[in-house]
Amino acid sequence: MITSNYCDNGLCNATIVYPLEDEKQVSVPLITPFDSLRFISSFNGIVCVCNAIYSDIYLFNPLTRMSRKLPLKHSRDPHRYDVVFGFDSVSNDCKVLKIAYKMPARYCTDALDVLSVDLYSSISDSWREIQVGIALPSLAYCSFLPVLISGPVVDGVLYLEAVNTIVTFNLHSEMFGLIPYPSFNHRRKSNVLDFEGSVAVVLESIRDGSLDEKEVSLWTMEAVSDEVFWNKNFTFDAGFNDIDWVFLYAGANNFVGKTRLGQVLYDYREKQTKYIRLPSQSFCVKALKHTETFLSAEQFIGVNNS
């Protein structure tokens, strides 16, 4: 699915487009009519969505249009937040992490340091603070980018994308870890991906020492005896070079990315590009891998917003 916000007559709207289903569109009930939505990630048919300042967080099922508003988590002010989301398949529990960063004294000079990490469990419907145990990545305060971006869940581990490293979070043991990106002469051209059950990234590297001829390849991660290795899986054809960034692997041979002309689906086996139609003047565009499902009341208690 491709999520986006757009404005019409001064009011904000949000929509979901399903590019693999003849571009079916679904409107999203807004938290307020004047606030844009941030779509975090999607697992087991549930989308985590919040308002622009991460104060209101919802778990939303686009198929049933039912949602659950998470209890408010009051913290020390002022600070900045990241929100990430995953599904613990062992305990059948939706888990949300809210990372609070301490505001530095000097703008654009000091980095954002982690103040606290709180975990929400859908089973208990409550928040609790957890210990990190490692030094999480930081980012200069002047950046509007999140420090951590919610990524895929592979084998029970949530992968979070940072600028220079990958942060792992085991959703059942609730332990953090760090994994380096491939250390080659390359430029990363993707978010952290789930490619057929493997953690992957798309890399652009200089081929044969030429600045004009570049090779774009998919690299997958392999863990052996607590060591991490990156292996080149395959090289894309020349037509893939027009894609500036890859958001995710949607399955069925299709990658979702963007070019200077807009969002695209790219079939890497057929070598075909299809442009995705979004509402005009869309912003905060995000691609999520989503599987529709009906959840029982025991699994997902909410209020019908239709």
mmCIF file of C-alpha atoms in Angstrom:
data_model
loop_
_atom_site.group_PDB
_atom_site.id
_atom_site.type_symbol
_atom_site.label_atom_id
_atom_site.label_comp_id
_atom_site.label_asym_id
_atom_site.label_seq_id
_atom_site.Cartn_x
_atom_site.Cartn_y
_atom_site.Cartn_z
ATOM 1 C CA MET A 1 0.000 0.000 0.000
ATOM 2 C CA ILE A 2 1.018 3.612 -0.607
ATOM 3 C CA THR A 3 -0.131 6.084 2.046
ATOM 4 C CA SER A 4 -0.243 9.842 1.593
ATOM 5 C CA ASN A 5 -1.727 13.075 2.890
ATOM 6 C CA TYR A 6 -3.222 15.826 0.752
ATOM 7 C CA CYS A 7 -5.104 19.053 1.387
ATOM 8 C CA ASP A 8 -8.433 20.147 -0.061
ATOM 9 C CA ASN A 9 -10.029 23.503 0.823
ATOM 10 C CA GLY A 10 -7.795 23.867 3.862
ATOM 11 C CA LEU A 11 -8.637 20.448 5.320
ATOM 12 C CA CYS A 12 -6.181 17.561 5.483
ATOM 13 C CA ASN A 13 -7.096 14.170 4.047
ATOM 14 C CA ALA A 14 -5.297 10.844 4.056
ATOM 15 C CA THR A 15 -5.618 8.019 1.586
ATOM 16 C CA ILE A 16 -4.293 4.514 0.976
ATOM 17 C CA VAL A 17 -3.613 3.295 -2.567
ATOM 18 C CA TYR A 18 -3.173 -0.423 -3.330
ATOM 19 C CA PRO A 19 -0.998 -0.462 -6.492
ATOM 20 C CA LEU A 20 -1.117 -4.259 -6.850
ATOM 21 C CA GLU A 21 -4.938 -4.204 -6.788
ATOM 22 C CA ASP A 22 -5.694 -1.920 -9.753
ATOM 23 C CA GLU A 23 -4.839 1.111 -7.599
ATOM 24 C CA LYS A 24 -7.814 0.687 -5.262
ATOM 25 C CA GLN A 25 -8.075 3.692 -2.903
ATOM 26 C CA VAL A 26 -9.303 3.810 0.703
ATOM 27 C CA SER A 27 -9.815 6.986 2.727
ATOM 28 C CA VAL A 28 -8.456 7.108 6.268
ATOM 29 C CA PRO A 29 -10.367 8.705 9.164
ATOM 30 C CA LEU A 30 -8.260 11.573 10.461
ATOM 31 C CA ILE A 31 -7.363 12.273 14.046
ATOM 32 C CA THR A 32 -8.248 15.929 13.437
ATOM 33 C CA PRO A 33 -9.257 17.580 10.148
ATOM 34 C CA PHE A 34 -6.301 19.969 10.363
ATOM 35 C CA ASP A 35 -3.547 17.476 11.181
ATOM 36 C CA SER A 36 -1.566 15.297 8.795
ATOM 37 C CA LEU A 37 -0.990 11.627 9.595
ATOM 38 C CA ARG A 38 2.268 9.735 9.915
ATOM 39 C CA PHE A 39 1.982 6.103 8.835
ATOM 40 C CA ILE A 40 4.587 4.095 10.742
ATOM 41 C CA SER A 41 4.327 0.506 9.469
ATOM 42 C CA SER A 42 1.909 -2.371 8.951
ATOM 43 C CA PHE A 43 1.852 -5.931 10.287
ATOM 44 C CA ASN A 44 -0.858 -8.621 10.287
ATOM 45 C CA GLY A 45 -3.375 -6.267 8.699
ATOM 46 C CA ILE A 46 -2.880 -3.530 11.310
ATOM 47 C CA VAL A 47 -1.390 -0.124 10.483
ATOM 48 C CA CYS A 48 0.241 2.034 13.148
ATOM 49 C CA VAL A 49 -0.577 5.684 12.496
ATOM 50 C CA CYS A 50 -0.090 8.836 14.541
ATOM 51 C CA ASN A 51 -0.398 12.586 14.323
ATOM 52 C CA ALA A 52 2.461 14.857 13.275
ATOM 53 C CA ILE A 53 3.907 15.292 16.783
ATOM 54 C CA TYR A 54 3.464 11.635 17.834
ATOM 55 C CA SER A 55 1.184 12.510 20.754
ATOM 56 C CA ASP A 56 -1.813 10.516 19.459
ATOM 57 C CA ILE A 57 -1.057 6.977 18.271
ATOM 58 C CA TYR A 58 -3.594 4.595 16.726
ATOM 59 C CA LEU A 59 -3.680 0.986 15.554
ATOM 60 C CA PHE A 60 -5.928 0.954 12.500
ATOM 61 C CA ASN A 61 -7.371 -1.839 10.355
ATOM 62 C CA PRO A 62 -8.120 -0.374 6.880
ATOM 63 C CA LEU A 63 -10.298 -3.357 5.933
ATOM 64 C CA THR A 64 -12.687 -3.208 8.903
ATOM 65 C CA ARG A 65 -12.088 0.530 9.507
ATOM 66 C CA MET A 66 -11.721 -0.197 13.212
ATOM 67 C CA SER A 67 -9.090 1.564 15.287
ATOM 68 C CA ARG A 68 -7.711 1.587 18.786
ATOM 69 C CA LYS A 69 -6.265 4.755 20.282
ATOM 70 C CA LEU A 70 -3.303 3.955 22.469
ATOM 71 C CA PRO A 71 -3.288 5.331 26.022
ATOM 72 C CA LEU A 72 -1.521 8.670 26.276
ATOM 73 C CA LYS A 73 2.072 8.448 27.406
ATOM 74 C CA HIS A 74 3.091 11.587 29.295
ATOM 75 C CA SER A 75 6.811 12.306 29.354
ATOM 76 C CA ARG A 76 9.165 15.085 30.225
ATOM 77 C CA ASP A 77 9.077 18.132 27.977
ATOM 78 C CA PRO A 78 10.466 19.377 25.744
ATOM 79 C CA HIS A 79 11.741 16.527 23.581
ATOM 80 C CA ARG A 80 11.395 14.838 20.224
ATOM 81 C CA TYR A 81 10.055 11.386 19.434
ATOM 82 C CA ASP A 82 10.367 8.443 17.117
ATOM 83 C CA VAL A 83 7.628 5.800 16.968
ATOM 84 C CA VAL A 84 8.174 2.275 15.584
ATOM 85 C CA PHE A 85 5.823 -0.693 15.396
ATOM 86 C CA GLY A 86 6.061 -4.476 15.121
ATOM 87 C CA PHE A 87 4.110 -7.664 15.761
ATOM 88 C CA ASP A 88 5.367 -10.304 18.202
ATOM 89 C CA SER A 89 4.145 -13.550 16.631
ATOM 90 C CA VAL A 90 5.238 -15.614 19.658
ATOM 91 C CA SER A 91 2.880 -13.866 22.084
ATOM 92 C CA ASN A 92 0.459 -12.593 19.387
ATOM 93 C CA ASP A 93 1.044 -9.025 20.564
ATOM 94 C CA CYS A 94 1.176 -5.704 18.711
ATOM 95 C CA LYS A 95 4.073 -3.703 20.167
ATOM 96 C CA VAL A 96 4.830 -0.007 19.725
ATOM 97 C CA LEU A 97 8.072 1.652 20.793
ATOM 98 C CA LYS A 98 8.118 5.365 21.582
ATOM 99 C CA ILE A 99 11.656 6.731 21.777
ATOM 100 C CA ALA A 100 12.031 10.121 23.473
ATOM 101 C CA TYR A 101 15.094 12.254 22.754
ATOM 102 C CA LYS A 102 16.431 14.926 25.054
ATOM 103 C CA MET A 103 16.523 18.335 23.395
ATOM 104 C CA PRO A 104 20.153 19.553 23.192
ATOM 105 C CA ALA A 105 21.219 22.996 24.320
ATOM 106 C CA ARG A 106 22.729 24.019 20.983
ATOM 107 C CA TYR A 107 20.673 23.851 17.801
ATOM 108 C CA CYS A 108 22.390 22.114 14.840
ATOM 109 C CA THR A 109 25.520 21.513 16.929
ATOM 110 C CA ASP A 110 24.620 18.957 19.568
ATOM 111 C CA ALA A 111 22.994 15.617 18.838
ATOM 112 C CA LEU A 112 19.698 14.227 20.056
ATOM 113 C CA ASP A 113 20.375 11.784 22.888
ATOM 114 C CA VAL A 114 17.927 9.084 23.952
ATOM 115 C CA LEU A 115 16.015 10.086 27.079
ATOM 116 C CA SER A 116 13.760 7.042 27.436
ATOM 117 C CA VAL A 117 12.212 4.154 25.506
ATOM 118 C CA ASP A 118 8.644 3.091 26.305
ATOM 119 C CA LEU A 119 6.915 -0.018 24.987
ATOM 120 C CA TYR A 120 3.177 -0.417 24.408
ATOM 121 C CA SER A 121 1.669 -3.912 24.423
ATOM 122 C CA SER A 122 -1.768 -4.508 22.896
ATOM 123 C CA ILE A 123 -2.286 -7.426 25.312
ATOM 124 C CA SER A 124 -1.934 -5.269 28.424
ATOM 125 C CA ASP A 125 -3.100 -2.086 26.642
ATOM 126 C CA SER A 126 -0.495 -0.142 28.599
ATOM 127 C CA TRP A 127 2.960 1.429 28.387
ATOM 128 C CA ARG A 128 6.078 0.519 30.339
ATOM 129 C CA GLU A 129 9.625 1.831 30.165
ATOM 130 C CA ILE A 130 12.260 -0.637 28.952
ATOM 131 C CA GLN A 131 16.047 -0.601 29.189
ATOM 132 C CA VAL A 132 17.992 -0.184 25.951
ATOM 133 C CA GLY A 133 21.300 -1.783 26.940
ATOM 134 C CA ILE A 134 23.223 -0.328 23.977
ATOM 135 C CA ALA A 135 24.056 3.136 22.671
ATOM 136 C CA LEU A 136 21.360 3.944 20.134
ATOM 137 C CA PRO A 137 22.278 6.105 17.111
ATOM 138 C CA SER A 138 21.926 9.864 17.333
ATOM 139 C CA LEU A 139 21.318 12.689 14.875
ATOM 140 C CA ALA A 140 21.889 16.436 14.797
ATOM 141 C CA TYR A 141 18.961 18.321 16.316
ATOM 142 C CA CYS A 142 18.509 20.521 13.231
ATOM 143 C CA SER A 143 17.514 17.519 11.114
ATOM 144 C CA PHE A 144 13.794 16.986 10.547
ATOM 145 C CA LEU A 145 14.427 13.332 9.733
ATOM 146 C CA PRO A 146 13.611 10.628 12.274
ATOM 147 C CA VAL A 147 16.607 9.085 14.006
ATOM 148 C CA LEU A 148 15.067 5.602 13.625
ATOM 149 C CA ILE A 149 12.718 4.474 10.841
ATOM 150 C CA SER A 150 10.453 1.486 11.433
ATOM 151 C CA GLY A 151 11.394 -1.333 9.061
ATOM 152 C CA PRO A 152 10.479 -4.956 8.402
ATOM 153 C CA VAL A 153 10.083 -7.791 10.882
ATOM 154 C CA VAL A 154 12.082 -10.869 9.872
ATOM 155 C CA ASP A 155 12.145 -13.981 12.081
ATOM 156 C CA GLY A 156 10.714 -12.084 15.043
ATOM 157 C CA VAL A 157 13.203 -9.213 14.854
ATOM 158 C CA LEU A 158 12.185 -5.638 14.027
ATOM 159 C CA TYR A 159 14.799 -3.876 11.887
ATOM 160 C CA LEU A 160 15.095 -0.116 12.389
ATOM 161 C CA GLU A 161 16.912 2.046 9.889
ATOM 162 C CA ALA A 162 19.374 4.691 11.072
ATOM 163 C CA VAL A 163 21.734 6.801 8.974
ATOM 164 C CA ASN A 164 24.901 4.772 9.541
ATOM 165 C CA THR A 165 23.689 1.519 11.076
ATOM 166 C CA ILE A 166 20.744 -0.850 11.472
ATOM 167 C CA VAL A 167 19.185 -1.207 14.921
ATOM 168 C CA THR A 168 17.545 -4.536 15.725
ATOM 169 C CA PHE A 169 14.830 -5.149 18.307
ATOM 170 C CA ASN A 170 13.792 -8.674 19.208
ATOM 171 C CA LEU A 171 10.049 -8.315 19.671
ATOM 172 C CA HIS A 172 9.770 -11.208 22.123
ATOM 173 C CA SER A 173 12.914 -10.876 24.266
ATOM 174 C CA GLU A 174 12.762 -7.062 23.868
ATOM 175 C CA MET A 175 16.528 -6.800 23.388
ATOM 176 C CA PHE A 176 18.265 -4.257 21.130
ATOM 177 C CA GLY A 177 21.251 -4.844 18.845
ATOM 178 C CA LEU A 178 23.285 -3.137 16.112
ATOM 179 C CA ILE A 179 24.168 -4.354 12.604
ATOM 180 C CA PRO A 180 26.470 -2.477 10.197
ATOM 181 C CA TYR A 181 25.504 -1.768 6.619
ATOM 182 C CA PRO A 182 27.649 -3.422 3.919
ATOM 183 C CA SER A 183 31.095 -1.794 4.005
ATOM 184 C CA PHE A 184 31.740 -1.298 0.316
ATOM 185 C CA ASN A 185 32.248 1.620 -2.038
ATOM 186 C CA HIS A 186 28.571 2.258 -2.549
ATOM 187 C CA ARG A 187 25.604 4.524 -2.051
ATOM 188 C CA ARG A 188 22.519 3.102 -0.382
ATOM 189 C CA LYS A 189 19.413 3.451 -2.548
ATOM 190 C CA SER A 190 16.754 1.872 -0.351
ATOM 191 C CA ASN A 191 15.216 1.544 3.043
ATOM 192 C CA VAL A 192 15.888 -1.700 4.881
ATOM 193 C CA LEU A 193 13.842 -4.304 2.986
ATOM 194 C CA ASP A 194 12.314 -7.721 3.539
ATOM 195 C CA PHE A 195 13.193 -9.584 0.332
ATOM 196 C CA GLU A 196 11.600 -13.025 0.325
ATOM 197 C CA GLY A 197 12.263 -13.466 4.044
ATOM 198 C CA SER A 198 15.769 -11.962 4.079
ATOM 199 C CA VAL A 199 16.890 -8.546 5.294
ATOM 200 C CA ALA A 200 18.121 -6.617 2.250
ATOM 201 C CA VAL A 201 19.288 -3.245 0.939
ATOM 202 C CA VAL A 202 19.770 -1.853 -2.569
ATOM 203 C CA LEU A 203 23.259 -0.459 -3.202
ATOM 204 C CA GLU A 204 24.681 1.597 -6.039
ATOM 205 C CA SER A 205 28.405 1.102 -6.614
ATOM 206 C CA ILE A 206 30.954 2.321 -9.139
ATOM 207 C CA ARG A 207 31.706 -0.406 -11.674
ATOM 208 C CA ASP A 208 35.183 -0.823 -13.200
ATOM 209 C CA GLY A 209 36.298 2.517 -11.780
ATOM 210 C CA SER A 210 33.961 4.487 -14.037
ATOM 211 C CA LEU A 211 32.051 7.439 -12.605
ATOM 212 C CA ASP A 212 29.521 7.223 -15.440
ATOM 213 C CA GLU A 213 28.790 3.502 -15.323
ATOM 214 C CA LYS A 214 27.280 2.408 -12.025
ATOM 215 C CA GLU A 215 25.988 -0.942 -10.854
ATOM 216 C CA VAL A 216 22.837 -1.247 -8.753
ATOM 217 C CA SER A 217 22.498 -4.498 -6.819
ATOM 218 C CA LEU A 218 20.387 -6.111 -4.120
ATOM 219 C CA TRP A 219 22.346 -7.295 -1.085
ATOM 220 C CA THR A 220 20.899 -9.704 1.483
ATOM 221 C CA MET A 221 22.010 -10.280 5.053
ATOM 222 C CA GLU A 222 23.022 -13.641 6.491
ATOM 223 C CA ALA A 223 23.691 -14.328 10.170
ATOM 224 C CA VAL A 224 26.037 -17.210 11.038
ATOM 225 C CA SER A 225 27.119 -17.912 14.638
ATOM 226 C CA ASP A 226 26.329 -14.370 15.781
ATOM 227 C CA GLU A 227 28.272 -12.905 12.832
ATOM 228 C CA VAL A 228 26.587 -10.907 10.087
ATOM 229 C CA PHE A 229 27.523 -11.192 6.406
ATOM 230 C CA TRP A 230 26.183 -9.285 3.403
ATOM 231 C CA ASN A 231 25.965 -11.105 0.058
ATOM 232 C CA LYS A 232 25.219 -9.658 -3.364
ATOM 233 C CA ASN A 233 22.026 -11.379 -4.508
ATOM 234 C CA PHE A 234 21.648 -9.978 -8.024
ATOM 235 C CA THR A 235 22.294 -6.902 -10.171
ATOM 236 C CA PHE A 236 19.421 -4.867 -11.602
ATOM 237 C CA ASP A 237 19.197 -4.052 -15.307
ATOM 238 C CA ALA A 238 20.059 -0.579 -16.591
ATOM 239 C CA GLY A 239 16.408 0.546 -16.520
ATOM 240 C CA PHE A 240 16.445 0.368 -12.730
ATOM 241 C CA ASN A 241 18.949 3.243 -12.616
ATOM 242 C CA ASP A 242 16.115 5.736 -13.168
ATOM 243 C CA ILE A 243 14.757 4.879 -9.714
ATOM 244 C CA ASP A 244 16.151 7.287 -7.127
ATOM 245 C CA TRP A 245 15.038 5.388 -4.008
ATOM 246 C CA VAL A 246 13.422 2.040 -3.174
ATOM 247 C CA PHE A 247 10.857 2.019 -0.351
ATOM 248 C CA LEU A 248 10.094 -1.696 -0.124
ATOM 249 C CA TYR A 249 9.819 -5.057 -1.841
ATOM 250 C CA ALA A 250 6.094 -5.690 -2.279
ATOM 251 C CA GLY A 251 6.394 -9.305 -3.388
ATOM 252 C CA ALA A 252 5.465 -10.827 -6.759
ATOM 253 C CA ASN A 253 8.795 -9.501 -8.165
ATOM 254 C CA ASN A 254 7.755 -5.872 -7.542
ATOM 255 C CA PHE A 255 9.764 -3.140 -5.844
ATOM 256 C CA VAL A 256 8.116 0.148 -4.836
ATOM 257 C CA GLY A 257 10.268 3.208 -5.424
ATOM 258 C CA LYS A 258 10.308 6.761 -6.636
ATOM 259 C CA THR A 259 11.699 8.600 -9.635
ATOM 260 C CA ARG A 260 11.765 12.310 -10.357
ATOM 261 C CA LEU A 261 8.321 11.836 -11.957
ATOM 262 C CA GLY A 262 6.642 10.059 -9.032
ATOM 263 C CA GLN A 263 6.141 6.721 -7.290
ATOM 264 C CA VAL A 264 6.576 3.517 -9.297
ATOM 265 C CA LEU A 265 6.222 -0.248 -9.207
ATOM 266 C CA TYR A 266 9.192 -2.008 -10.797
ATOM 267 C CA ASP A 267 9.024 -5.679 -11.817
ATOM 268 C CA TYR A 268 12.661 -6.722 -11.715
ATOM 269 C CA ARG A 269 12.076 -9.951 -13.652
ATOM 270 C CA GLU A 270 9.932 -8.471 -16.427
ATOM 271 C CA LYS A 271 11.975 -5.227 -16.308
ATOM 272 C CA GLN A 272 8.784 -3.158 -16.407
ATOM 273 C CA THR A 273 7.978 0.127 -14.658
ATOM 274 C CA LYS A 274 4.445 1.207 -13.726
ATOM 275 C CA TYR A 275 3.665 4.644 -12.317
ATOM 276 C CA ILE A 276 1.348 4.823 -9.291
ATOM 277 C CA ARG A 277 -1.398 7.436 -9.327
ATOM 278 C CA LEU A 278 -1.767 9.399 -6.097
ATOM 279 C CA PRO A 279 -4.014 12.368 -5.250
ATOM 280 C CA SER A 280 -2.609 15.640 -6.551
ATOM 281 C CA GLN A 281 -0.346 17.584 -4.180
ATOM 282 C CA SER A 282 0.249 14.517 -2.014
ATOM 283 C CA PHE A 283 2.804 14.796 0.777
ATOM 284 C CA CYS A 284 4.214 12.524 3.503
ATOM 285 C CA VAL A 285 4.075 9.664 0.995
ATOM 286 C CA LYS A 286 5.063 6.281 2.433
ATOM 287 C CA ALA A 287 5.010 2.710 1.136
ATOM 288 C CA LEU A 288 3.955 -0.093 3.501
ATOM 289 C CA LYS A 289 3.778 -3.833 2.944
ATOM 290 C CA HIS A 290 0.244 -4.750 3.980
ATOM 291 C CA THR A 291 -1.921 -7.867 4.071
ATOM 292 C CA GLU A 292 -5.642 -7.396 4.598
ATOM 293 C CA THR A 293 -7.197 -9.394 7.405
ATOM 294 C CA PHE A 294 -10.203 -9.532 9.712
ATOM 295 C CA LEU A 295 -9.018 -9.553 13.320
ATOM 296 C CA SER A 296 -11.187 -10.901 16.101
ATOM 297 C CA ALA A 297 -12.348 -8.699 18.964
ATOM 298 C CA GLU A 298 -9.948 -10.546 21.270
ATOM 299 C CA GLN A 299 -7.029 -9.555 19.060
ATOM 300 C CA PHE A 300 -8.081 -6.044 18.160
ATOM 301 C CA ILE A 301 -10.648 -4.089 20.172
ATOM 302 C CA GLY A 302 -11.608 -0.770 18.613
ATOM 303 C CA VAL A 303 -14.260 1.667 17.574
ATOM 304 C CA ASN A 304 -15.846 1.567 14.137
ATOM 305 C CA ASN A 305 -15.002 4.844 12.413
ATOM 306 C CA SER A 306 -16.935 4.282 9.195
#
